[in-house]
mmCIF file of C-alpha atoms and ligand atoms in Angstrom:
data_model
loop_
_atom_site.group_PDB
_atom_site.id
_atom_site.type_symbol
_atom_site.label_atom_id
_atom_site.label_comp_id
_atom_site.label_asym_id
_atom_site.label_seq_id
_atom_site.Cartn_x
_atom_site.Cartn_y
_atom_site.Cartn_z
ATOM 1 C CA ILE A 1 -11.473 26.784 4.678
ATOM 2 C CA MET A 2 -15.687 26.290 6.425
ATOM 3 C CA SER A 3 -17.118 23.759 5.692
ATOM 4 C CA ASN A 4 -20.557 23.445 7.096
ATOM 5 C CA GLU A 5 -22.676 19.709 7.756
ATOM 6 C CA ILE A 6 -24.835 20.019 4.179
ATOM 7 C CA ASP A 7 -21.388 19.910 2.328
ATOM 8 C CA ILE A 8 -20.139 17.329 3.732
ATOM 9 C CA ARG A 9 -22.895 15.732 2.806
ATOM 10 C CA ASN A 10 -22.922 16.730 -0.680
ATOM 11 C CA TYR A 11 -19.104 15.921 -0.614
ATOM 12 C CA ILE A 12 -20.368 12.113 0.585
ATOM 13 C CA GLU A 13 -22.884 11.343 -1.032
ATOM 14 C CA PHE A 14 -21.182 11.417 -4.570
ATOM 15 C CA ALA A 15 -18.583 9.903 -2.905
ATOM 16 C CA LYS A 16 -20.563 7.218 -2.332
ATOM 17 C CA GLU A 17 -22.177 6.864 -6.180
ATOM 18 C CA LEU A 18 -19.341 7.102 -7.589
ATOM 19 C CA THR A 19 -17.698 4.146 -5.584
ATOM 20 C CA LEU A 20 -21.102 2.492 -6.459
ATOM 21 C CA LYS A 21 -19.795 2.643 -9.897
ATOM 22 C CA ALA A 22 -16.306 1.919 -9.357
ATOM 23 C CA GLY A 23 -17.280 -1.512 -7.116
ATOM 24 C CA GLU A 24 -18.477 -2.060 -11.026
ATOM 25 C CA ILE A 25 -14.932 -2.191 -12.166
ATOM 26 C CA PHE A 26 -14.051 -4.381 -8.589
ATOM 27 C CA LYS A 27 -16.383 -6.861 -9.469
ATOM 28 C CA CYS A 28 -15.579 -6.852 -13.180
ATOM 29 C CA GLY A 29 -11.259 -7.448 -11.410
ATOM 30 C CA PHE A 30 -12.602 -9.749 -9.020
ATOM 31 C CA GLU A 31 -13.955 -12.636 -11.325
ATOM 32 C CA GLY A 32 -11.364 -11.418 -14.615
ATOM 33 C CA GLN A 33 -7.510 -11.819 -15.860
ATOM 34 C CA LYS A 34 -5.722 -9.015 -13.550
ATOM 35 C CA ILE A 35 -1.512 -7.912 -15.086
ATOM 36 C CA VAL A 36 -0.262 -8.641 -11.630
ATOM 37 C CA GLU A 37 3.200 -6.735 -10.707
ATOM 38 C CA ALA A 38 5.268 -6.433 -7.882
ATOM 39 C CA LYS A 39 6.337 -3.361 -6.480
ATOM 40 C CA GLU A 40 9.388 -3.134 -3.812
ATOM 41 C CA HIS A 41 8.923 -6.473 -2.276
ATOM 42 C CA GLU A 42 7.635 -9.124 -4.490
ATOM 43 C CA TRP A 43 5.329 -10.506 -1.749
ATOM 44 C CA ASP A 44 3.532 -6.691 -2.616
ATOM 45 C CA LEU A 45 1.334 -6.702 -5.416
ATOM 46 C CA VAL A 46 -0.680 -4.459 -7.234
ATOM 47 C CA THR A 47 -2.436 -4.747 -10.252
ATOM 48 C CA ASP A 48 -4.372 -2.458 -13.556
ATOM 49 C CA TYR A 49 -7.627 -2.274 -11.362
ATOM 50 C CA ASP A 50 -5.913 -0.759 -8.458
ATOM 51 C CA LYS A 51 -4.787 1.725 -9.885
ATOM 52 C CA LYS A 52 -7.946 1.392 -12.710
ATOM 53 C CA ILE A 53 -9.998 2.578 -9.494
ATOM 54 C CA GLU A 54 -7.382 4.887 -7.866
ATOM 55 C CA LYS A 55 -7.676 7.256 -10.851
ATOM 56 C CA VAL A 56 -11.664 6.517 -11.736
ATOM 57 C CA LEU A 57 -12.029 7.496 -8.341
ATOM 58 C CA ILE A 58 -9.351 10.981 -7.945
ATOM 59 C CA THR A 59 -11.275 11.261 -11.464
ATOM 60 C CA GLY A 60 -14.589 12.195 -10.815
ATOM 61 C CA LEU A 61 -14.045 13.393 -6.903
ATOM 62 C CA LYS A 62 -11.619 15.897 -9.056
ATOM 63 C CA THR A 63 -14.113 17.358 -11.750
ATOM 64 C CA LYS A 64 -16.832 18.120 -9.129
ATOM 65 C CA PHE A 65 -14.545 18.648 -6.622
ATOM 66 C CA PRO A 66 -11.321 21.564 -7.873
ATOM 67 C CA ASP A 67 -10.579 22.594 -5.174
ATOM 68 C CA HIS A 68 -9.736 19.280 -2.798
ATOM 69 C CA GLU A 69 -6.938 16.959 -2.284
ATOM 70 C CA PHE A 70 -5.904 13.429 -2.427
ATOM 71 C CA ILE A 71 -4.241 11.158 -1.275
ATOM 72 C CA GLY A 72 -4.386 7.882 -2.981
ATOM 73 C CA GLU A 73 -1.784 4.250 -1.904
ATOM 74 C CA GLU A 74 -0.648 4.203 -6.010
ATOM 75 C CA ASP A 75 -0.418 7.821 -6.666
ATOM 76 C CA THR A 76 1.768 7.657 -4.067
ATOM 77 C CA ALA A 77 3.829 5.009 -4.681
ATOM 78 C CA ALA A 78 4.432 6.553 -8.375
ATOM 79 C CA VAL A 79 5.119 9.717 -7.143
ATOM 80 C CA LYS A 80 7.625 8.956 -4.440
ATOM 81 C CA LYS A 81 6.478 10.700 -2.112
ATOM 82 C CA GLU A 82 5.469 11.363 1.410
ATOM 83 C CA PRO A 83 2.462 12.208 1.338
ATOM 84 C CA VAL A 84 1.246 15.564 3.741
ATOM 85 C CA LEU A 85 -1.956 16.429 5.612
ATOM 86 C CA THR A 86 -3.582 20.097 4.749
ATOM 87 C CA ASP A 87 -6.660 21.850 5.243
ATOM 88 C CA LYS A 88 -8.362 21.586 2.625
ATOM 89 C CA PRO A 89 -10.724 18.557 2.130
ATOM 90 C CA THR A 90 -8.689 15.880 1.056
ATOM 91 C CA TRP A 91 -9.707 12.356 -0.017
ATOM 92 C CA ILE A 92 -8.144 9.515 1.396
ATOM 93 C CA ILE A 93 -8.042 6.916 -0.885
ATOM 94 C CA ASP A 94 -7.476 3.108 -1.036
ATOM 95 C CA PRO A 95 -8.548 2.111 -4.679
ATOM 96 C CA ILE A 96 -8.578 -2.018 -3.397
ATOM 97 C CA ASP A 97 -7.505 -2.386 0.585
ATOM 98 C CA GLY A 98 -7.585 -6.392 0.036
ATOM 99 C CA THR A 99 -5.378 -6.782 -3.020
ATOM 100 C CA LEU A 100 -4.232 -10.195 -3.044
ATOM 101 C CA ASN A 101 -7.453 -11.378 -2.170
ATOM 102 C CA PHE A 102 -8.681 -9.916 -4.507
ATOM 103 C CA ILE A 103 -5.428 -10.916 -6.819
ATOM 104 C CA ASN A 104 -6.715 -14.327 -4.735
ATOM 105 C CA SER A 105 -9.932 -14.462 -5.263
ATOM 106 C CA PHE A 106 -10.571 -14.284 -1.957
ATOM 107 C CA PRO A 107 -14.038 -12.297 -1.125
ATOM 108 C CA GLN A 108 -12.568 -9.482 1.559
ATOM 109 C CA THR A 109 -11.699 -6.623 0.297
ATOM 110 C CA CYS A 110 -12.942 -3.887 -0.833
ATOM 111 C CA ILE A 111 -12.720 0.501 -1.660
ATOM 112 C CA SER A 112 -12.020 3.081 1.662
ATOM 113 C CA ILE A 113 -12.007 5.752 1.106
ATOM 114 C CA GLY A 114 -11.661 8.468 3.782
ATOM 115 C CA LEU A 115 -12.750 12.152 3.990
ATOM 116 C CA THR A 116 -10.592 15.388 6.155
ATOM 117 C CA ILE A 117 -11.479 18.631 6.341
ATOM 118 C CA CYS A 118 -8.984 21.033 8.401
ATOM 119 C CA LYS A 119 -7.113 17.781 8.849
ATOM 120 C CA GLU A 120 -9.810 16.024 11.183
ATOM 121 C CA LEU A 121 -11.604 13.285 10.127
ATOM 122 C CA SER A 122 -14.393 14.239 8.201
ATOM 123 C CA GLY A 123 -16.035 11.660 6.481
ATOM 124 C CA GLY A 124 -15.446 8.144 5.352
ATOM 125 C CA ILE A 125 -16.563 5.631 2.892
ATOM 126 C CA ILE A 126 -15.762 1.626 2.919
ATOM 127 C CA TYR A 127 -17.282 -0.425 0.440
ATOM 128 C CA ASN A 128 -16.643 -4.296 -0.628
ATOM 129 C CA PRO A 129 -18.577 -5.139 -3.522
ATOM 130 C CA LEU A 130 -19.093 -8.774 -3.465
ATOM 131 C CA SER A 131 -21.025 -8.354 -0.524
ATOM 132 C CA ASP A 132 -22.667 -5.519 -1.884
ATOM 133 C CA GLU A 133 -22.166 -3.817 1.762
ATOM 134 C CA MET A 134 -21.351 -0.400 2.016
ATOM 135 C CA TYR A 135 -20.610 1.042 5.516
ATOM 136 C CA THR A 136 -21.011 4.803 5.844
ATOM 137 C CA ALA A 137 -19.643 7.727 8.167
ATOM 138 C CA ILE A 138 -20.345 11.432 8.432
ATOM 139 C CA LYS A 139 -18.312 12.547 12.106
ATOM 140 C CA GLY A 140 -20.718 12.858 14.626
ATOM 141 C CA GLN A 141 -23.843 11.531 12.368
ATOM 142 C CA GLY A 142 -23.244 8.231 13.301
ATOM 143 C CA ALA A 143 -22.344 4.771 11.274
ATOM 144 C CA PHE A 144 -24.645 2.959 8.750
ATOM 145 C CA LEU A 145 -23.611 -0.134 7.050
ATOM 146 C CA ASN A 146 -25.735 -0.047 3.546
ATOM 147 C CA GLY A 147 -27.731 2.786 5.786
ATOM 148 C CA LYS A 148 -28.485 0.475 9.146
ATOM 149 C CA PRO A 149 -27.050 2.420 12.252
ATOM 150 C CA ILE A 150 -24.065 -0.065 13.368
ATOM 151 C CA ARG A 151 -22.190 0.172 16.771
ATOM 152 C CA THR A 152 -18.994 -1.544 18.179
ATOM 153 C CA SER A 153 -19.562 -5.021 20.350
ATOM 154 C CA CYS A 154 -20.649 -4.871 23.564
ATOM 155 C CA VAL A 155 -17.870 -7.324 24.750
ATOM 156 C CA THR A 156 -16.191 -5.584 27.532
ATOM 157 C CA GLU A 157 -13.487 -9.173 28.899
ATOM 158 C CA LEU A 158 -10.339 -10.630 26.784
ATOM 159 C CA LYS A 159 -10.946 -13.005 27.687
ATOM 160 C CA LYS A 160 -14.807 -12.932 25.133
ATOM 161 C CA ALA A 161 -12.964 -11.400 22.329
ATOM 162 C CA LEU A 162 -12.507 -12.752 18.976
ATOM 163 C CA ILE A 163 -9.621 -9.889 17.684
ATOM 164 C CA GLU A 164 -8.532 -9.756 14.281
ATOM 165 C CA LEU A 165 -4.884 -9.982 14.093
ATOM 166 C CA GLU A 166 -2.763 -8.286 11.061
ATOM 167 C CA PHE A 167 1.071 -7.745 11.650
ATOM 168 C CA PHE A 168 3.453 -6.195 9.026
ATOM 169 C CA SER A 169 5.995 -6.030 11.738
ATOM 170 C CA LEU A 170 6.899 -10.151 11.173
ATOM 171 C CA ARG A 171 8.747 -9.120 8.119
ATOM 172 C CA PHE A 172 11.422 -6.558 8.675
ATOM 173 C CA SER A 173 13.375 -6.843 11.668
ATOM 174 C CA SER A 174 14.193 -8.789 14.350
ATOM 175 C CA LYS A 175 13.677 -6.273 16.877
ATOM 176 C CA SER A 176 9.682 -6.716 15.607
ATOM 177 C CA ARG A 177 9.939 -10.428 15.327
ATOM 178 C CA ASP A 178 10.337 -10.824 19.224
ATOM 179 C CA LEU A 179 7.388 -7.929 18.954
ATOM 180 C CA VAL A 180 4.681 -9.341 16.858
ATOM 181 C CA LEU A 181 5.804 -12.826 18.285
ATOM 182 C CA GLY A 182 4.992 -11.326 21.838
ATOM 183 C CA ARG A 183 1.867 -10.320 20.390
ATOM 184 C CA LEU A 184 0.244 -13.225 19.354
ATOM 185 C CA ASP A 185 1.255 -15.296 22.068
ATOM 186 C CA ALA A 186 -0.522 -13.224 24.284
ATOM 187 C CA ILE A 187 -3.571 -12.331 22.405
ATOM 188 C CA VAL A 188 -4.149 -15.618 21.813
ATOM 189 C CA HIS A 189 -3.734 -16.882 25.201
ATOM 190 C CA ALA A 190 -5.951 -14.390 26.681
ATOM 191 C CA SER A 191 -8.993 -14.111 23.932
ATOM 192 C CA ARG A 192 -11.380 -16.377 22.497
ATOM 193 C CA GLY A 193 -9.901 -17.030 19.051
ATOM 194 C CA ILE A 194 -8.119 -14.609 16.840
ATOM 195 C CA ARG A 195 -8.398 -13.491 12.929
ATOM 196 C CA HIS A 196 -6.534 -12.938 9.823
ATOM 197 C CA ILE A 197 -8.181 -11.425 6.697
ATOM 198 C CA GLY A 198 -6.023 -9.636 5.186
ATOM 199 C CA SER A 199 -8.073 -6.621 4.735
ATOM 200 C CA ALA A 200 -7.616 -3.915 7.900
ATOM 201 C CA ALA A 201 -10.303 -1.602 6.380
ATOM 202 C CA MET A 202 -12.823 -4.873 6.703
ATOM 203 C CA ALA A 203 -11.753 -5.300 9.353
ATOM 204 C CA LEU A 204 -12.084 -2.198 10.971
ATOM 205 C CA ALA A 205 -15.779 -2.285 9.226
ATOM 206 C CA TYR A 206 -15.990 -5.457 11.727
ATOM 207 C CA VAL A 207 -14.927 -3.880 14.253
ATOM 208 C CA ALA A 208 -17.794 -1.381 13.827
ATOM 209 C CA LYS A 209 -20.706 -3.433 12.976
ATOM 210 C CA GLY A 210 -19.641 -5.844 16.378
ATOM 211 C CA ALA A 211 -18.565 -8.811 14.116
ATOM 212 C CA LEU A 212 -15.156 -8.849 15.257
ATOM 213 C CA ASP A 213 -15.214 -7.304 18.546
ATOM 214 C CA SER A 214 -11.545 -6.155 18.684
ATOM 215 C CA LEU A 215 -8.393 -6.191 16.435
ATOM 216 C CA HIS A 216 -4.290 -4.981 15.965
ATOM 217 C CA MET A 217 -2.642 -3.766 13.419
ATOM 218 C CA ASP A 218 0.778 -3.020 12.251
ATOM 219 C CA ARG A 219 2.588 -1.153 9.800
ATOM 220 C CA LEU A 220 -0.368 0.684 8.817
ATOM 221 C CA GLN A 221 -0.669 3.635 5.750
ATOM 222 C CA PRO A 222 -3.328 6.382 6.075
ATOM 223 C CA TRP A 223 -5.193 4.776 3.385
ATOM 224 C CA ASP A 224 -5.201 1.386 5.323
ATOM 225 C CA VAL A 225 -7.222 3.240 7.679
ATOM 226 C CA ALA A 226 -9.475 6.986 7.408
ATOM 227 C CA ALA A 227 -12.196 5.459 6.804
ATOM 228 C CA GLY A 228 -12.168 2.554 8.974
ATOM 229 C CA VAL A 229 -11.439 5.555 12.292
ATOM 230 C CA LEU A 230 -13.941 7.502 11.920
ATOM 231 C CA ILE A 231 -16.807 4.829 10.999
ATOM 232 C CA VAL A 232 -15.486 2.286 13.549
ATOM 233 C CA ARG A 233 -14.974 5.951 16.333
ATOM 234 C CA GLU A 234 -19.003 6.599 14.784
ATOM 235 C CA ALA A 235 -20.084 3.618 15.578
ATOM 236 C CA GLY A 236 -19.707 3.819 20.000
ATOM 237 C CA GLY A 237 -16.012 2.191 19.747
ATOM 238 C CA ALA A 238 -12.648 3.607 19.499
ATOM 239 C CA VAL A 239 -9.090 3.519 17.750
ATOM 240 C CA LEU A 240 -5.909 3.571 19.737
ATOM 241 C CA ASP A 241 -2.046 4.069 19.217
ATOM 242 C CA THR A 242 -0.209 1.326 20.961
ATOM 243 C CA LYS A 243 2.402 3.436 21.476
ATOM 244 C CA GLU A 244 1.728 7.126 21.029
ATOM 245 C CA GLU A 245 -0.495 9.075 23.366
ATOM 246 C CA GLN A 246 -2.288 10.679 20.613
ATOM 247 C CA PHE A 247 -3.131 8.159 17.177
ATOM 248 C CA ASN A 248 -2.009 9.977 14.378
ATOM 249 C CA LEU A 249 -3.566 9.431 10.982
ATOM 250 C CA MET A 250 -0.412 10.242 9.365
ATOM 251 C CA LYS A 251 1.104 7.577 11.064
ATOM 252 C CA PRO A 252 -0.563 5.206 12.173
ATOM 253 C CA ASN A 253 1.250 2.911 13.215
ATOM 254 C CA THR A 254 0.253 0.559 16.031
ATOM 255 C CA ILE A 255 -3.306 0.198 16.879
ATOM 256 C CA ALA A 256 -5.748 -1.136 18.926
ATOM 257 C CA ALA A 257 -10.007 -1.165 17.709
ATOM 258 C CA ALA A 258 -12.605 -1.630 19.422
ATOM 259 C CA ASN A 259 -15.246 -0.432 22.451
ATOM 260 C CA CYS A 260 -13.070 1.859 24.693
ATOM 261 C CA THR A 261 -13.420 -0.257 27.403
ATOM 262 C CA LEU A 262 -11.734 -3.347 25.093
ATOM 263 C CA ALA A 263 -9.325 -0.860 23.646
ATOM 264 C CA MET A 264 -7.644 0.511 26.660
ATOM 265 C CA GLU A 265 -7.394 -4.025 27.310
ATOM 266 C CA ILE A 266 -6.004 -4.414 23.742
ATOM 267 C CA LYS A 267 -3.725 -1.585 24.453
ATOM 268 C CA GLU A 268 -2.292 -2.422 27.806
ATOM 269 C CA LEU A 269 -1.941 -6.132 26.986
ATOM 270 C CA ILE A 270 -0.265 -5.094 24.663
ATOM 271 C CA ILE A 271 2.513 -2.379 26.142
ATOM 272 C CA ASN A 272 3.260 -4.795 28.965
ATOM 273 C CA THR A 273 3.851 -8.051 26.229
ATOM 274 C CA ASP A 274 6.427 -5.566 24.258
ATOM 275 C CA LEU A 275 8.454 -4.589 28.047
ATOM 276 C CA LYS A 276 8.960 -8.854 28.454
ATOM 277 C CA THR A 277 9.903 -9.348 24.736
ATOM 278 C CA MET A 278 12.153 -5.920 24.951
ATOM 279 C CA ARG A 279 13.619 -7.589 28.766
ATOM 280 C CA LYS A 280 13.845 -11.198 27.273
ATOM 281 C CA ARG A 281 16.465 -10.144 24.451
ATOM 282 C CA LEU A 282 18.094 -7.757 26.627
ATOM 283 C CA THR A 283 19.590 -10.500 28.447
ATOM 284 C CA ARG A 284 20.072 -12.703 25.672
ATOM 285 C CA THR A 285 22.645 -10.170 24.321
HETATM 286 P P1 2AM B 301 -3.452 -3.290 0.502
HETATM 287 O O1 2AM B 301 -3.452 -4.611 0.373
HETATM 288 O O2 2AM B 301 -4.265 -2.329 0.326
HETATM 289 O O3 2AM B 301 -1.952 -3.291 0.273
HETATM 290 C C1 2AM B 301 -3.272 -7.249 4.698
HETATM 291 O O4 2AM B 301 -2.796 -7.662 6.056
HETATM 292 C C2 2AM B 301 -3.555 -5.665 4.921
HETATM 293 O O5 2AM B 301 -2.139 -5.128 5.009
HETATM 294 C C3 2AM B 301 -4.682 -5.034 3.546
HETATM 295 O O6 2AM B 301 -4.791 -3.789 4.130
HETATM 296 C C4 2AM B 301 -3.118 -4.818 2.788
HETATM 297 O O7 2AM B 301 -3.756 -3.133 1.958
HETATM 298 C C5 2AM B 301 -2.194 -3.946 4.295
HETATM 299 N N1 2AM B 301 -0.741 -3.795 3.887
HETATM 300 C C6 2AM B 301 0.105 -4.753 2.382
HETATM 301 N N2 2AM B 301 1.173 -4.465 2.463
HETATM 302 C C7 2AM B 301 1.288 -4.196 3.333
HETATM 303 C C8 2AM B 301 2.464 -3.183 3.257
HETATM 304 N N3 2AM B 301 3.793 -3.707 3.779
HETATM 305 N N4 2AM B 301 2.468 -2.722 5.424
HETATM 306 C C9 2AM B 301 1.743 -2.531 5.571
HETATM 307 N N5 2AM B 301 0.682 -3.191 5.862
HETATM 308 C C10 2AM B 301 -0.087 -3.849 3.892
HETATM 309 CA CA1 CA B 302 -1.351 -2.346 -1.401
HETATM 310 CA CA1 CA B 303 -4.351 -1.139 2.375
HETATM 311 CA CA1 CA B 304 -4.719 -0.699 -1.837
#
């Protein structure tokens, strides 16, 4: 299936309109009552709004584009099957990124929608209905905030950088805990400051507009990053896997994002810190 630029434009224009409508539902939920349930862990929460918004988005897109594919966070959780990416236009949807923020009425939360064509990121939308900020990108055409071009920051020195950290592995094995604490210590000392806002997609959007100089996150899922990765790249930045040579959208385990220079510096810092941590663990046992 070959999609040309006009097709992609039409897809994204339609998705933007739909996202604005979904944003109205989002705002109702943010201010009002919601049903909160735990998924596999007691800290892993979902609300009726996550499900409602994902359904509105998938149904709307499917009706307009019946031959497209869909990967949504809550849908994937319901069928308990690992999603696979095909060459078909595929919408990768996080109906609410930052569910815990949403539940607590902490306004760093958004709808995130990425589009791949032939397995390549081709479009992205991140919308925070509370601030009415919509970040968009189409491959090769730049990144925008409410229609105005955005760029990643010009800070290339770690010691001048404000860095977002989202560490999920901390909760898992003792090995990943040691690695994470090592990185936290290294990044705090190497940088000007750190932030933890609780939404991977918002953090990527802030890196794209230069409000954050860089970020490091781990244990991510495709829907956390699909839109944000394209928006950061189109804003002139880089998204690197800190473990692998190549960033893999379906396995975005540990990433660093920033302008290209700073992203490389963070990646190196993480690789070196992890080596030190592993050596320390060996001498301890
Ligand atoms: P969510 O709100 O869509 O679940 C919070 O630190 C960020 O991490 C959010 O982007 C959140 O997405 C995501 N997140 C939530 N649970 C996670 C988990 N178990 N592993 C990794 N990331 C998670
Ligand atoms: Ca979730
Ligand atoms: Ca998410
Ligand atoms: Ca979510």
